[in-house]
Amino acid sequence: MNQTTHFRVTEFLLLGLSDDPKIQLLLFILVLGVYLVTVLGNLLLIFLVLTDTQLHTPMYFFLCNLSTADLFFSTNIVPQALVHMLSKRKVISFIGCAAQLLLFLIFGCTQCALLAVMSYDRYLAICDPMHYSLIMTGRLCCLLSLGCWISGFLVSIVDTTFTLHLPYQGDNKISHFFCEAPAILAIASGDTHSSKMAIFLMGVVILLAPVSLILVSYGSIIVTVIRMKTASGRLKAFSTCGSHLLVVILFYGTGIMTYMTPKSSKEQGKLVSVFYAVINPMLNPLIYSLRNKDVKRAFRNATNRGKICKL
């Protein structure tokens, strides 16, 4: 009698975005360009917030945290994806895959919490400006930021544990360009129902709960702005919130599509992942800098200081 023995998987084969060498080369050039812009843009934003005293406010403190999370979020995924685009054998060890999944979730979930905290900050600044400085103290900002990072870590521990505690035997081909929970669970040997339910519940905690807070905050902001008597006041209020709202829509939209909606095709899932794992971290600093007068002023001041130092 023939008996097939399945050994526990010790490494995974990431199939990537395409198996066509020409397409892979084109993707390598495009993704490398996006990653370089991501790194330079987020580093520049962090530098400006740290060095320009006029940016030492709660909003920019949280923005600095968001840029830090963006930078590590992208760096955890993109460099290895670039290497695999030029490699014939796209292999990652089981431990390496677990580490990538854990870090991906830590920085991604932290961004979710930070965006919710930033909406609360905008709510206080616009709806209760008289008490804003009394409420949003340096100590509270640090506690809120720490809470965001801790919540990201806790959710990531749960998701990673429920994803990787299952047996993985035989099939080790992940139809993705990095280790993401839904793609890994697709090749698990055991029953994945409990793991999928746990990840869904964590998605409710870290995606839908912050979205609810953001909707309530912006609902109150819109009501307050409409009641403003001057057009200039309304324009200023909307301009300070426009950048944040755009980032929220892009980030949460793609995240909810991946973790909170019915299972889509593998190719569609990859495209959505490309957007929030590769493109979105590049867009965040661009959106905040191009639409923000304070950041542009800080950049001009830094440039002028550089010119003076050269003289």
Short mmCIF file of C-alpha atoms in Angstrom, two decimals:
data_model
loop_
_atom_site.label_atom_id
_atom_site.label_comp_id
_atom_site.label_asym_id
_atom_site.label_seq_id
_atom_site.Cartn_x
_atom_site.Cartn_y
_atom_site.Cartn_z
CA MET A 1 0.00 0.00 0.00
CA ASN A 2 1.37 3.43 -0.99
CA GLN A 3 1.51 5.97 1.81
CA THR A 4 2.40 9.62 1.29
CA THR A 5 4.31 11.31 4.06
CA HIS A 6 3.99 15.07 4.42
CA PHE A 7 6.79 16.83 6.25
CA ARG A 8 6.28 20.09 8.09
CA VAL A 9 7.13 23.08 5.88
CA THR A 10 10.40 24.80 6.81
CA GLU A 11 10.31 27.40 4.05
CA PHE A 12 7.79 29.04 1.77
CA LEU A 13 7.94 29.84 -1.93
CA LEU A 14 6.52 33.29 -2.69
CA LEU A 15 5.07 33.26 -6.21
CA GLY A 16 5.21 37.05 -6.48
CA LEU A 17 3.23 39.33 -8.77
CA SER A 18 4.26 37.70 -12.05
CA ASP A 19 6.39 34.87 -13.44
CA ASP A 20 7.20 36.72 -16.69
CA PRO A 21 10.86 37.93 -16.55
CA LYS A 22 10.11 41.08 -18.58
CA ILE A 23 7.19 42.05 -16.37
CA GLN A 24 9.26 41.32 -13.27
CA LEU A 25 12.01 43.65 -14.50
CA LEU A 26 9.47 46.41 -15.17
CA LEU A 27 7.92 45.87 -11.75
CA PHE A 28 11.37 46.00 -10.16
CA ILE A 29 12.07 49.43 -11.68
CA LEU A 30 8.64 50.81 -10.72
CA VAL A 31 8.62 49.42 -7.17
CA LEU A 32 12.22 50.53 -6.56
CA GLY A 33 11.30 54.08 -7.62
CA VAL A 34 8.25 54.08 -5.35
CA TYR A 35 10.29 52.73 -2.42
CA LEU A 36 13.00 55.37 -2.80
CA VAL A 37 10.37 58.12 -2.81
CA THR A 38 8.78 56.49 0.25
CA VAL A 39 12.03 56.44 2.22
CA LEU A 40 13.11 59.96 1.24
CA GLY A 41 9.63 61.45 1.74
CA ASN A 42 9.06 59.95 5.18
CA LEU A 43 12.61 60.68 6.38
CA LEU A 44 12.25 64.29 5.21
CA LEU A 45 8.92 64.66 7.01
CA ILE A 46 10.36 63.19 10.22
CA PHE A 47 13.40 65.49 9.94
CA LEU A 48 11.26 68.61 9.46
CA VAL A 49 8.99 67.78 12.40
CA LEU A 50 11.97 67.13 14.69
CA THR A 51 14.00 70.20 13.69
CA ASP A 52 11.35 72.90 13.11
CA THR A 53 10.03 74.21 16.42
CA GLN A 54 6.84 75.51 14.80
CA LEU A 55 5.95 71.91 13.96
CA HIS A 56 6.24 70.83 17.59
CA THR A 57 2.48 70.46 17.96
CA PRO A 58 0.29 67.40 18.69
CA MET A 59 -0.80 67.05 15.05
CA TYR A 60 2.77 66.87 13.76
CA PHE A 61 3.86 64.70 16.66
CA PHE A 62 1.33 62.08 15.57
CA LEU A 63 2.27 62.66 11.93
CA CYS A 64 5.91 61.92 12.81
CA ASN A 65 4.79 58.65 14.41
CA LEU A 66 2.75 57.83 11.30
CA SER A 67 5.74 58.46 9.02
CA THR A 68 7.91 56.24 11.23
CA ALA A 69 5.35 53.44 11.02
CA ASP A 70 5.06 53.97 7.25
CA LEU A 71 8.82 53.77 6.81
CA PHE A 72 9.21 50.50 8.72
CA PHE A 73 5.99 49.09 7.23
CA SER A 74 7.33 49.52 3.69
CA THR A 75 10.91 48.48 4.54
CA ASN A 76 9.65 45.23 6.04
CA ILE A 77 8.12 44.21 2.68
CA VAL A 78 9.57 46.01 -0.32
CA PRO A 79 13.34 45.21 -0.18
CA GLN A 80 12.72 41.47 -0.10
CA ALA A 81 10.08 41.78 -2.83
CA LEU A 82 12.65 43.61 -4.99
CA VAL A 83 15.23 40.85 -4.45
CA HIS A 84 12.67 38.19 -5.38
CA MET A 85 11.78 40.05 -8.59
CA LEU A 86 15.34 39.42 -9.78
CA SER A 87 15.61 35.89 -8.36
CA LYS A 88 14.59 32.60 -9.90
CA ARG A 89 13.84 30.98 -6.54
CA LYS A 90 11.70 33.22 -4.33
CA VAL A 91 12.17 31.46 -1.00
CA ILE A 92 11.62 32.68 2.56
CA SER A 93 12.17 30.57 5.68
CA PHE A 94 9.28 29.74 8.00
CA ILE A 95 10.83 31.89 10.74
CA GLY A 96 11.51 34.68 8.26
CA CYS A 97 7.91 34.55 7.09
CA ALA A 98 6.65 34.66 10.69
CA ALA A 99 8.85 37.68 11.43
CA GLN A 100 7.68 39.50 8.30
CA LEU A 101 4.02 38.80 9.11
CA LEU A 102 4.46 39.98 12.71
CA LEU A 103 6.22 43.23 11.73
CA PHE A 104 3.76 43.87 8.91
CA LEU A 105 0.87 43.64 11.37
CA ILE A 106 2.59 45.69 14.09
CA PHE A 107 3.27 48.67 11.82
CA GLY A 108 0.00 48.32 9.89
CA CYS A 109 -2.18 48.09 13.02
CA THR A 110 -0.27 50.96 14.63
CA GLN A 111 -1.10 53.12 11.60
CA CYS A 112 -4.79 52.27 12.05
CA ALA A 113 -4.73 53.45 15.65
CA LEU A 114 -2.67 56.56 14.84
CA LEU A 115 -5.11 57.69 12.15
CA ALA A 116 -7.96 57.41 14.68
CA VAL A 117 -6.00 59.43 17.26
CA MET A 118 -5.20 62.06 14.63
CA SER A 119 -8.90 62.43 13.85
CA TYR A 120 -9.57 62.97 17.57
CA ASP A 121 -6.84 65.61 17.61
CA ARG A 122 -8.49 67.44 14.67
CA TYR A 123 -11.87 67.15 16.41
CA LEU A 124 -10.54 68.89 19.53
CA ALA A 125 -8.68 71.55 17.52
CA ILE A 126 -11.79 72.54 15.52
CA CYS A 127 -14.72 71.75 17.80
CA ASP A 128 -13.17 72.78 21.13
CA PRO A 129 -10.27 75.17 20.34
CA MET A 130 -10.52 77.01 23.70
CA HIS A 131 -9.62 73.87 25.65
CA TYR A 132 -7.42 72.20 23.02
CA SER A 133 -4.07 73.08 24.61
CA LEU A 134 -5.36 72.11 28.05
CA ILE A 135 -6.55 68.69 26.90
CA MET A 136 -3.95 67.74 24.30
CA THR A 137 -0.90 68.08 26.55
CA GLY A 138 2.51 66.63 25.81
CA ARG A 139 1.91 63.86 28.34
CA LEU A 140 -1.41 62.87 26.77
CA CYS A 141 0.15 62.88 23.30
CA CYS A 142 2.88 60.51 24.48
CA LEU A 143 0.35 58.23 26.16
CA LEU A 144 -1.88 58.14 23.06
CA SER A 145 1.11 57.41 20.84
CA LEU A 146 2.32 54.66 23.18
CA GLY A 147 -1.18 53.20 23.24
CA CYS A 148 -1.21 53.07 19.43
CA TRP A 149 2.06 51.13 19.30
CA ILE A 150 1.01 48.76 22.11
CA SER A 151 -2.36 48.05 20.47
CA GLY A 152 -0.59 47.34 17.19
CA PHE A 153 1.74 44.90 18.93
CA LEU A 154 -1.05 43.07 20.78
CA VAL A 155 -3.26 42.66 17.71
CA SER A 156 -0.30 41.47 15.65
CA ILE A 157 0.60 38.84 18.26
CA VAL A 158 -2.94 37.43 18.14
CA ASP A 159 -3.15 37.40 14.33
CA THR A 160 0.32 35.91 13.88
CA THR A 161 -0.31 33.19 16.48
CA PHE A 162 -3.63 32.14 14.96
CA THR A 163 -2.10 32.14 11.48
CA LEU A 164 1.04 30.13 12.17
CA HIS A 165 -0.15 27.68 14.84
CA LEU A 166 -1.82 25.60 12.11
CA PRO A 167 0.04 22.68 10.49
CA TYR A 168 1.71 23.51 7.18
CA GLN A 169 2.60 20.30 5.35
CA GLY A 170 3.25 19.56 1.71
CA ASP A 171 2.21 22.67 -0.23
CA ASN A 172 4.51 25.62 0.50
CA LYS A 173 3.65 27.93 -2.42
CA ILE A 174 2.19 31.25 -1.26
CA SER A 175 0.39 33.10 -4.03
CA HIS A 176 1.63 36.51 -2.92
CA PHE A 177 4.73 38.73 -2.92
CA PHE A 178 5.06 38.78 0.88
CA CYS A 179 3.81 36.86 3.90
CA GLU A 180 0.27 38.07 4.59
CA ALA A 181 -2.21 36.17 6.77
CA PRO A 182 -4.94 35.42 4.17
CA ALA A 183 -2.40 34.13 1.65
CA ILE A 184 -0.66 31.95 4.24
CA LEU A 185 -3.92 30.48 5.55
CA ALA A 186 -4.82 29.46 1.99
CA ILE A 187 -2.14 26.73 2.08
CA ALA A 188 -2.66 25.55 5.67
CA SER A 189 -3.20 21.81 6.09
CA GLY A 190 -5.69 22.04 8.97
CA ASP A 191 -9.07 23.66 9.53
CA THR A 192 -8.67 27.44 9.17
CA HIS A 193 -12.13 28.51 10.38
CA SER A 194 -11.11 29.47 13.93
CA SER A 195 -8.04 31.34 12.66
CA LYS A 196 -10.08 33.27 10.11
CA MET A 197 -12.65 34.18 12.76
CA ALA A 198 -9.93 35.39 15.14
CA ILE A 199 -8.37 37.54 12.40
CA PHE A 200 -11.82 38.90 11.50
CA LEU A 201 -12.50 39.84 15.14
CA MET A 202 -9.12 41.55 15.39
CA GLY A 203 -10.04 43.37 12.19
CA VAL A 204 -13.17 44.66 13.93
CA VAL A 205 -11.01 45.91 16.80
CA ILE A 206 -8.26 47.58 14.78
CA LEU A 207 -10.18 48.56 11.62
CA LEU A 208 -13.88 49.08 12.25
CA ALA A 209 -13.54 50.53 15.77
CA PRO A 210 -11.09 53.28 14.68
CA VAL A 211 -13.20 53.95 11.57
CA SER A 212 -16.22 54.49 13.83
CA LEU A 213 -14.24 57.00 15.92
CA ILE A 214 -13.09 58.77 12.76
CA LEU A 215 -16.64 58.99 11.39
CA VAL A 216 -17.94 60.42 14.68
CA SER A 217 -15.05 62.92 14.84
CA TYR A 218 -15.52 64.12 11.28
CA GLY A 219 -19.28 64.23 11.67
CA SER A 220 -18.81 66.66 14.57
CA ILE A 221 -16.18 68.60 12.59
CA ILE A 222 -18.49 69.02 9.60
CA VAL A 223 -21.32 70.29 11.82
CA THR A 224 -18.96 72.77 13.50
CA VAL A 225 -17.51 73.98 10.21
CA ILE A 226 -20.96 74.53 8.70
CA ARG A 227 -21.88 76.71 11.69
CA MET A 228 -18.82 78.94 11.20
CA LYS A 229 -19.77 82.43 10.12
CA THR A 230 -16.77 83.24 7.92
CA ALA A 231 -15.82 81.52 4.68
CA SER A 232 -12.13 81.83 5.54
CA GLY A 233 -12.68 79.94 8.79
CA ARG A 234 -14.49 77.14 7.00
CA LEU A 235 -11.75 76.93 4.36
CA LYS A 236 -8.99 76.79 6.97
CA ALA A 237 -10.80 74.07 8.93
CA PHE A 238 -11.39 71.92 5.86
CA SER A 239 -7.80 72.40 4.65
CA THR A 240 -6.37 71.13 7.95
CA CYS A 241 -8.56 68.01 7.78
CA GLY A 242 -8.46 67.34 4.04
CA SER A 243 -5.04 65.67 4.02
CA HIS A 244 -5.85 63.42 6.96
CA LEU A 245 -9.22 62.42 5.54
CA LEU A 246 -7.67 61.49 2.18
CA VAL A 247 -5.06 59.28 3.89
CA VAL A 248 -7.81 57.65 6.00
CA ILE A 249 -9.88 56.79 2.92
CA LEU A 250 -6.91 55.29 1.06
CA PHE A 251 -5.55 53.28 4.00
CA TYR A 252 -8.75 52.00 5.58
CA GLY A 253 -10.43 51.38 2.23
CA THR A 254 -7.77 48.92 1.10
CA GLY A 255 -7.38 47.37 4.57
CA ILE A 256 -11.11 46.68 4.92
CA MET A 257 -11.20 45.21 1.39
CA THR A 258 -8.53 42.70 2.39
CA TYR A 259 -9.58 41.69 5.92
CA MET A 260 -13.27 42.52 6.32
CA THR A 261 -14.92 41.63 2.99
CA PRO A 262 -15.73 38.28 1.31
CA LYS A 263 -12.78 36.51 -0.24
CA SER A 264 -11.81 37.94 -3.65
CA SER A 265 -9.62 36.46 -6.38
CA LYS A 266 -5.93 36.00 -5.63
CA GLU A 267 -4.92 38.50 -8.32
CA GLN A 268 -7.30 41.13 -6.99
CA GLY A 269 -5.97 40.55 -3.48
CA LYS A 270 -2.41 41.07 -4.71
CA LEU A 271 -3.32 44.36 -6.40
CA VAL A 272 -5.00 45.66 -3.24
CA SER A 273 -1.94 44.62 -1.20
CA VAL A 274 0.38 46.43 -3.63
CA PHE A 275 -1.59 49.61 -3.04
CA TYR A 276 -1.54 49.64 0.77
CA ALA A 277 1.87 47.96 1.23
CA VAL A 278 3.85 49.75 -1.49
CA ILE A 279 2.04 52.81 -2.82
CA ASN A 280 0.22 54.13 0.27
CA PRO A 281 3.40 54.66 2.37
CA MET A 282 4.71 56.82 -0.49
CA LEU A 283 1.50 58.85 -0.79
CA ASN A 284 1.22 59.78 2.90
CA PRO A 285 4.19 62.20 3.08
CA LEU A 286 3.34 63.59 -0.35
CA ILE A 287 -0.28 64.28 0.64
CA TYR A 288 0.66 65.91 3.93
CA SER A 289 3.48 68.01 2.45
CA LEU A 290 1.85 69.16 -0.80
CA ARG A 291 -1.39 70.18 0.93
CA ASN A 292 0.17 71.64 4.06
CA LYS A 293 1.51 75.21 4.27
CA ASP A 294 3.35 74.58 7.55
CA VAL A 295 5.32 71.65 6.12
CA LYS A 296 6.18 73.59 2.94
CA ARG A 297 7.31 76.55 5.05
CA ALA A 298 9.48 74.28 7.20
CA PHE A 299 11.01 72.77 4.05
CA ARG A 300 11.85 76.23 2.68
CA ASN A 301 13.42 77.22 6.00
CA ALA A 302 15.50 74.03 6.08
CA THR A 303 16.62 74.67 2.49
CA ASN A 304 17.58 78.26 3.30
CA ARG A 305 19.54 77.12 6.36
CA GLY A 306 21.40 74.67 4.14
CA LYS A 307 22.31 77.43 1.69
CA ILE A 308 23.55 79.67 4.50
CA CYS A 309 25.72 76.87 5.91
CA LYS A 310 27.34 76.41 2.49
CA LEU A 311 28.19 80.11 2.34
#
